[in-house]
Coordinates of N, CA, C and O in Angstrom, one line a residue:
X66 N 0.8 -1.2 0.0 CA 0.0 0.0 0.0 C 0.9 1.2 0.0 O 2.0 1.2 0.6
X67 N 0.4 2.2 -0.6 CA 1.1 3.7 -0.8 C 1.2 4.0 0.4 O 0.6 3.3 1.3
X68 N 2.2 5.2 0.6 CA 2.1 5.9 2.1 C 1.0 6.9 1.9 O 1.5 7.8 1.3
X69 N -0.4 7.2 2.3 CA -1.1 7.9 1.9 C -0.6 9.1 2.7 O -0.4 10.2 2.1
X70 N -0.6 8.9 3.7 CA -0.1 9.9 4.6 C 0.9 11.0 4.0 O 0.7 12.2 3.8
X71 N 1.9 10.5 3.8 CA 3.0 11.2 3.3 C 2.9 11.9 1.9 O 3.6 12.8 1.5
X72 N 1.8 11.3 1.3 CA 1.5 11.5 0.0 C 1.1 12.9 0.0 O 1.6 13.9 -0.5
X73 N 0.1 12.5 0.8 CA -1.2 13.9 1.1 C -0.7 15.3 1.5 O -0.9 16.4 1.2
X74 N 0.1 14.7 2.5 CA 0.9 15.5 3.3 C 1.8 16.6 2.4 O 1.9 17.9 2.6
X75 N 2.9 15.5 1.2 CA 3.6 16.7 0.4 C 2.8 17.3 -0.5 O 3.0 18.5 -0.7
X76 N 1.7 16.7 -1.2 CA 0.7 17.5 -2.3 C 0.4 18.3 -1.4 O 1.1 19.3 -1.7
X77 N -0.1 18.5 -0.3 CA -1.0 19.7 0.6 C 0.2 21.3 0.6 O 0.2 22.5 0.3
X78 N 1.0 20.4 1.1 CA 2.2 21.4 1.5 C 2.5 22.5 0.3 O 2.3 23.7 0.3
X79 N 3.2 21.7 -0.5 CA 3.4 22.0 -2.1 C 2.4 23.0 -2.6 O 2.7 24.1 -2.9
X80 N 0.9 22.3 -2.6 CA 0.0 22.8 -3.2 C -0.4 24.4 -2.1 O -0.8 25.5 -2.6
X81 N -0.2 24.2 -1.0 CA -0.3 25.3 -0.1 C 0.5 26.4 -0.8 O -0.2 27.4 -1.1
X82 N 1.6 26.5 -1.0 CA 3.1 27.1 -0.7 C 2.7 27.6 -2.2 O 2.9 28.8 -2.3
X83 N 2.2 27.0 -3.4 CA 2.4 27.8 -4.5 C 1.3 28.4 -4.7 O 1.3 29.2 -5.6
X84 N 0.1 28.2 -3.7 CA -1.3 29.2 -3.6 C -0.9 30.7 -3.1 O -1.1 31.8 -3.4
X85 N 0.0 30.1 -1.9 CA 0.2 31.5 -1.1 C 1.2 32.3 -1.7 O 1.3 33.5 -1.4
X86 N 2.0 31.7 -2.8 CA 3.2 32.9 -3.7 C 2.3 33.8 -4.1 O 2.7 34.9 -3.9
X87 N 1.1 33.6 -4.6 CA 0.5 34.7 -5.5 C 0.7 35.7 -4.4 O 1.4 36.7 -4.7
X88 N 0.2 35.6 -3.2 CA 0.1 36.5 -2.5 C -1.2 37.5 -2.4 O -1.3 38.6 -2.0
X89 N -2.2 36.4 -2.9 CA -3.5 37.2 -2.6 C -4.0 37.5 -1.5 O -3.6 36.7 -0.6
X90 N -4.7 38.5 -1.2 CA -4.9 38.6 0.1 C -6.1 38.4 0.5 O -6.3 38.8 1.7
X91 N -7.6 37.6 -0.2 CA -8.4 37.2 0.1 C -7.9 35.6 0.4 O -8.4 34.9 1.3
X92 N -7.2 35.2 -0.2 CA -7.0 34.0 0.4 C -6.2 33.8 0.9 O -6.1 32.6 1.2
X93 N -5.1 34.6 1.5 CA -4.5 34.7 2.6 C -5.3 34.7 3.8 O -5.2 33.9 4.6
X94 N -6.4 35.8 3.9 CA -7.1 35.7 4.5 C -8.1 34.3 5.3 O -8.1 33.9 6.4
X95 N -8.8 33.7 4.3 CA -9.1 32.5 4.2 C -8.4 31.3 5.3 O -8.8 30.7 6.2
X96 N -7.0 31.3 4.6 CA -6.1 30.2 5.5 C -6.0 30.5 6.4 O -5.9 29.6 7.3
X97 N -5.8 32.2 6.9 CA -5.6 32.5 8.5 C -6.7 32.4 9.1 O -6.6 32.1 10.2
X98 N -7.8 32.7 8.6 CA -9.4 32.6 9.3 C -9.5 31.4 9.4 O -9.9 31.3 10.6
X99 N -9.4 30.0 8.8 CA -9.1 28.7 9.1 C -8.0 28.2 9.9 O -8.2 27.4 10.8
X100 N -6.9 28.7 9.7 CA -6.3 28.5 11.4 C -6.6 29.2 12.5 O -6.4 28.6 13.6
X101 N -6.9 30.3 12.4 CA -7.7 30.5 13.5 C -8.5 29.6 14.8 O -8.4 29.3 16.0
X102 N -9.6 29.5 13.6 CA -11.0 29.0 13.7 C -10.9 27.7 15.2 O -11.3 27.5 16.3
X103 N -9.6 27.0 14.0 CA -9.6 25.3 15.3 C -8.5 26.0 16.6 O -8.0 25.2 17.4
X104 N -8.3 26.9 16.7 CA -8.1 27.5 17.9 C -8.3 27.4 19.5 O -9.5 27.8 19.6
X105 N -8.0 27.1 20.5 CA -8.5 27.3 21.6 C -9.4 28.3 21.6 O -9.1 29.4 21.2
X106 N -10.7 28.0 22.1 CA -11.5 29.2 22.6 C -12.5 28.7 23.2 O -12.4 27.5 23.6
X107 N -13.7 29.4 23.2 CA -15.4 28.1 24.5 C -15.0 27.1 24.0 O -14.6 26.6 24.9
X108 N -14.9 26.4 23.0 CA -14.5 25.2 22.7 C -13.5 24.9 22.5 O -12.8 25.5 21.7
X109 N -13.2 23.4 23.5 CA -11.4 23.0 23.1 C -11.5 22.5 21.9 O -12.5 22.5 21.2
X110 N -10.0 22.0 21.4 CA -9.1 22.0 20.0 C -9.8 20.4 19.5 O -10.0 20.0 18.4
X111 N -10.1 19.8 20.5 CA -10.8 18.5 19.9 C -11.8 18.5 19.5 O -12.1 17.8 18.5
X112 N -12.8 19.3 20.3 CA -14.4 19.6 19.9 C -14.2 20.1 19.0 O -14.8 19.5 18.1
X113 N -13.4 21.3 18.2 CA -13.3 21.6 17.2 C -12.7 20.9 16.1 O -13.0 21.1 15.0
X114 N -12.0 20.2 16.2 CA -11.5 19.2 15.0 C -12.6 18.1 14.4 O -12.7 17.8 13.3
X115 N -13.3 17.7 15.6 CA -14.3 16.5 15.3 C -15.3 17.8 14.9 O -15.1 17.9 13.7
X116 N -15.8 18.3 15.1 CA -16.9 19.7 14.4 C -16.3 19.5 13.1 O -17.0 18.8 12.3
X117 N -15.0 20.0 12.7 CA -14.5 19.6 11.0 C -14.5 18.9 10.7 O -14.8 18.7 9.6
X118 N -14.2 17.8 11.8 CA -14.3 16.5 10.8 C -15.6 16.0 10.4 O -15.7 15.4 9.3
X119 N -16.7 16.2 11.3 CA -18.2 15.8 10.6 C -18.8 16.6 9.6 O -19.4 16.3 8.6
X120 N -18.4 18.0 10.0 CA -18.8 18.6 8.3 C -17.7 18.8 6.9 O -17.8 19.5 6.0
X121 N -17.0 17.9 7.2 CA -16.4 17.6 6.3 C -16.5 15.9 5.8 O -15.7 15.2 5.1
X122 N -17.4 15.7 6.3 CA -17.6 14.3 6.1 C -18.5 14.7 5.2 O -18.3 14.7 4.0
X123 N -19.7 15.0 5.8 CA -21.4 15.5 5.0 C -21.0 16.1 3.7 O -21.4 15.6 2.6
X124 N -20.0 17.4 3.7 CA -19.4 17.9 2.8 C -19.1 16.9 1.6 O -19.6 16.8 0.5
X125 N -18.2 16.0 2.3 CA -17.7 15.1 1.3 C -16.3 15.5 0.8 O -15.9 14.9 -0.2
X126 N -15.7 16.1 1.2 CA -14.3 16.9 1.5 C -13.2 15.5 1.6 O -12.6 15.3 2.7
X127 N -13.0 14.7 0.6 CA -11.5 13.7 1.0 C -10.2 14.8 1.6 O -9.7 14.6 2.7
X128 N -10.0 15.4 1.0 CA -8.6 16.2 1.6 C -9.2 17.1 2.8 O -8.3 17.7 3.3
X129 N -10.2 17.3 3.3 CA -10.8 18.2 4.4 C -10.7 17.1 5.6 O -10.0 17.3 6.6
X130 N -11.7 15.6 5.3 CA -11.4 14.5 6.0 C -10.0 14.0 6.3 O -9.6 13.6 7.4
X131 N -9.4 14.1 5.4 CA -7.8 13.8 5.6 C -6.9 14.5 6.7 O -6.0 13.9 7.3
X132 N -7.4 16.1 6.6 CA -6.8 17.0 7.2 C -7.2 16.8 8.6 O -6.3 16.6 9.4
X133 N -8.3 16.8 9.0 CA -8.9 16.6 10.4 C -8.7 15.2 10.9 O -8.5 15.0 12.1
X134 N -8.7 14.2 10.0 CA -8.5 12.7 10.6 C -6.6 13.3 11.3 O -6.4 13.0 12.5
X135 N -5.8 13.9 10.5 CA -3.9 13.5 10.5 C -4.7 14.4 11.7 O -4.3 13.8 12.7
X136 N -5.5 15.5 12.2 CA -4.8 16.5 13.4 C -5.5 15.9 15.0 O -5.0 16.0 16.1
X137 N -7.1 15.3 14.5 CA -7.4 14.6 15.1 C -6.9 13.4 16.3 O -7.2 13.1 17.4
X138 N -5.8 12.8 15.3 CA -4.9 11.5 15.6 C -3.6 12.5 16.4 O -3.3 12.3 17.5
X139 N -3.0 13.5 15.7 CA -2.1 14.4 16.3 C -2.5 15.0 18.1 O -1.8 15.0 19.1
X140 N -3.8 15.3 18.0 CA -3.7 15.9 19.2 C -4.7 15.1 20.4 O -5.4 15.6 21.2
X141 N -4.4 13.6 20.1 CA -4.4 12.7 21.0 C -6.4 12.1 20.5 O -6.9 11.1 21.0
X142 N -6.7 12.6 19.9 CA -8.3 11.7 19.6 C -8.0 10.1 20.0 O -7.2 9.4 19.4
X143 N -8.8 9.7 20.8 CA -8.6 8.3 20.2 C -9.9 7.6 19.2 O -11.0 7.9 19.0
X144 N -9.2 6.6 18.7 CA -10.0 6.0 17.9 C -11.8 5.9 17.9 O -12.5 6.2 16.9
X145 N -12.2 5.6 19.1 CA -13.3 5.4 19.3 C -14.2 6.9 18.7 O -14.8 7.2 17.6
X146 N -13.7 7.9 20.0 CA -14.3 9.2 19.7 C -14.2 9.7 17.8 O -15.2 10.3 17.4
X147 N -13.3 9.6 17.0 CA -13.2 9.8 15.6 C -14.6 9.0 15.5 O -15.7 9.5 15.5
X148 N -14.3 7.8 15.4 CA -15.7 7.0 15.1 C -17.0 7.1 15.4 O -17.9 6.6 14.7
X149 N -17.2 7.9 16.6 CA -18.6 8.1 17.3 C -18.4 9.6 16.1 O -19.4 9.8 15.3
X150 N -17.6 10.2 16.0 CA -18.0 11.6 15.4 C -18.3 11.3 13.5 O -19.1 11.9 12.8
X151 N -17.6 10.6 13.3 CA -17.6 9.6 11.8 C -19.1 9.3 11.6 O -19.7 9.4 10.6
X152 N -19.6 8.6 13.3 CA -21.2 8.1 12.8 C -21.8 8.9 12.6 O -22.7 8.7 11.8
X153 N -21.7 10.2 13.4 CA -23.1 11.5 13.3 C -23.1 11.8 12.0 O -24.2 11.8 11.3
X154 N -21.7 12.3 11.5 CA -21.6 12.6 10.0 C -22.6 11.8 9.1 O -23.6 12.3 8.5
X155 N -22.1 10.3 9.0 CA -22.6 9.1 8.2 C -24.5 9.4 8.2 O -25.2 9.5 7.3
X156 N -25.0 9.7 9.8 CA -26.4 9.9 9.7 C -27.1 10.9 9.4 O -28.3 10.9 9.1
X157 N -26.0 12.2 9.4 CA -26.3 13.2 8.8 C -26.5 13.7 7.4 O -27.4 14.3 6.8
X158 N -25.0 12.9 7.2 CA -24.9 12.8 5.5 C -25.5 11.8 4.8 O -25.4 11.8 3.6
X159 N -26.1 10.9 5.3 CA -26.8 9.6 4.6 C -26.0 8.6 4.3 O -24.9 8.7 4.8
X160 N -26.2 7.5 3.4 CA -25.8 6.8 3.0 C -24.6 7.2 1.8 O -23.6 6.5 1.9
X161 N -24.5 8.2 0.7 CA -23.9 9.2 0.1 C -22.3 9.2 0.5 O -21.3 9.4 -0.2
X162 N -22.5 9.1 2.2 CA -21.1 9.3 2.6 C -20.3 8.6 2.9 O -19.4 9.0 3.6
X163 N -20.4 7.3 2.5 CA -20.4 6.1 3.0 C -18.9 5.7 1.8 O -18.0 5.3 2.5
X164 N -18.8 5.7 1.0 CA -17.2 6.1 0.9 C -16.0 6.8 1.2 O -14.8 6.5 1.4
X165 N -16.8 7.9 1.4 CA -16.1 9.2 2.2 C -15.5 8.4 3.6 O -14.3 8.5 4.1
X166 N -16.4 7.8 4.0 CA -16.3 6.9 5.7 C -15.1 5.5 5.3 O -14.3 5.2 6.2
X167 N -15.1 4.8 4.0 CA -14.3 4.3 3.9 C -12.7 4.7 3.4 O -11.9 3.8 3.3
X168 N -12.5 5.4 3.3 CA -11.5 6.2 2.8 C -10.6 6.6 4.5 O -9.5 6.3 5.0
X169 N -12.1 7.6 4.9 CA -11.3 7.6 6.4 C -11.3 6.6 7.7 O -11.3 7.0 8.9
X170 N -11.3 5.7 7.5 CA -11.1 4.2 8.2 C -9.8 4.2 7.6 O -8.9 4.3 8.4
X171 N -9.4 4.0 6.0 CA -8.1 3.7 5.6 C -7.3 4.8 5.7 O -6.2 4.5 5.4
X172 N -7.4 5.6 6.0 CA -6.5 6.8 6.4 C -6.5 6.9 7.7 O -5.3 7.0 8.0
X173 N -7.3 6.9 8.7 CA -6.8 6.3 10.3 C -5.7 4.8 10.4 O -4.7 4.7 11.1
X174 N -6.4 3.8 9.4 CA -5.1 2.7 9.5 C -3.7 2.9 9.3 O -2.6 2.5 9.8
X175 N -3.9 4.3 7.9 CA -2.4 4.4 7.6 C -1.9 5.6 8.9 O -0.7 5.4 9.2
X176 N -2.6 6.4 9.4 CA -1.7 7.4 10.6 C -1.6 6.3 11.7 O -0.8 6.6 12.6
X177 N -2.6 4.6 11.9 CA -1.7 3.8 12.4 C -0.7 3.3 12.8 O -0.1 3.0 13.9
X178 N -0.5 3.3 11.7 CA 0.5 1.9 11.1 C 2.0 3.0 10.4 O 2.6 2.6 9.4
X179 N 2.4 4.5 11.2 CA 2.9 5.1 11.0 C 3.6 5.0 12.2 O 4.7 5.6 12.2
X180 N 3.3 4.6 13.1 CA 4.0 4.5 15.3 C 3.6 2.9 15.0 O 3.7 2.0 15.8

């Protein structure tokens, strides 16, 4: 199997770094209002990741799912709680999402099978 992790990880980077050369400033904007956002504030950093992560399930967002599954796993989620937040999405989003849900099962195995 590919390293998906690592994959995603250099396209994101890459793809980041030559958005931000232009140097626009509405989408400068954008990225900083999104890091902001998962921020400490009334809500801690995990309530806010699993918040992204379910509307980016419904969304249907693979690289949005990706992004919140790697920070999720980073700032200690454990498995279970992803999955209880995975399900709300799945009933929210319907059946529809239900690749989206397989995808991120195999991208939790690969930030696994990475330790």
């Amino acid at each position: 199997m590919s390293d998906i992790v690592n994959e995603f990880n250099e396209y994101r980077s890459k793809m980041n770094d030559k958005i931000l050369e232009d140097n626009n400033k509405v989408i400068k904007r954008i990225f900083n209002l999104d890091t902001n956002a998962y921020a400490e504030g009334a809500l801690d950093v995990k309530t806010k990741e699993l918040l992204g992560l379910v509307a980016s399930t419904v969304l249907r967002c693979d690289d949005c799912i990706k992004y919140h599954m790697e920070t999720s796993y980073k700032i200690g989620l454990k498995k279970e709680e992803v999955v209880e937040a995975l399900s709300i999405a799945t009933l929210v989003g319907g059946t529809i999402v239900i690749p989206h849900l397989r995808r991120a099962y195999e991208f939790w195995d690969a930030l696994e099978a990475q330790n």
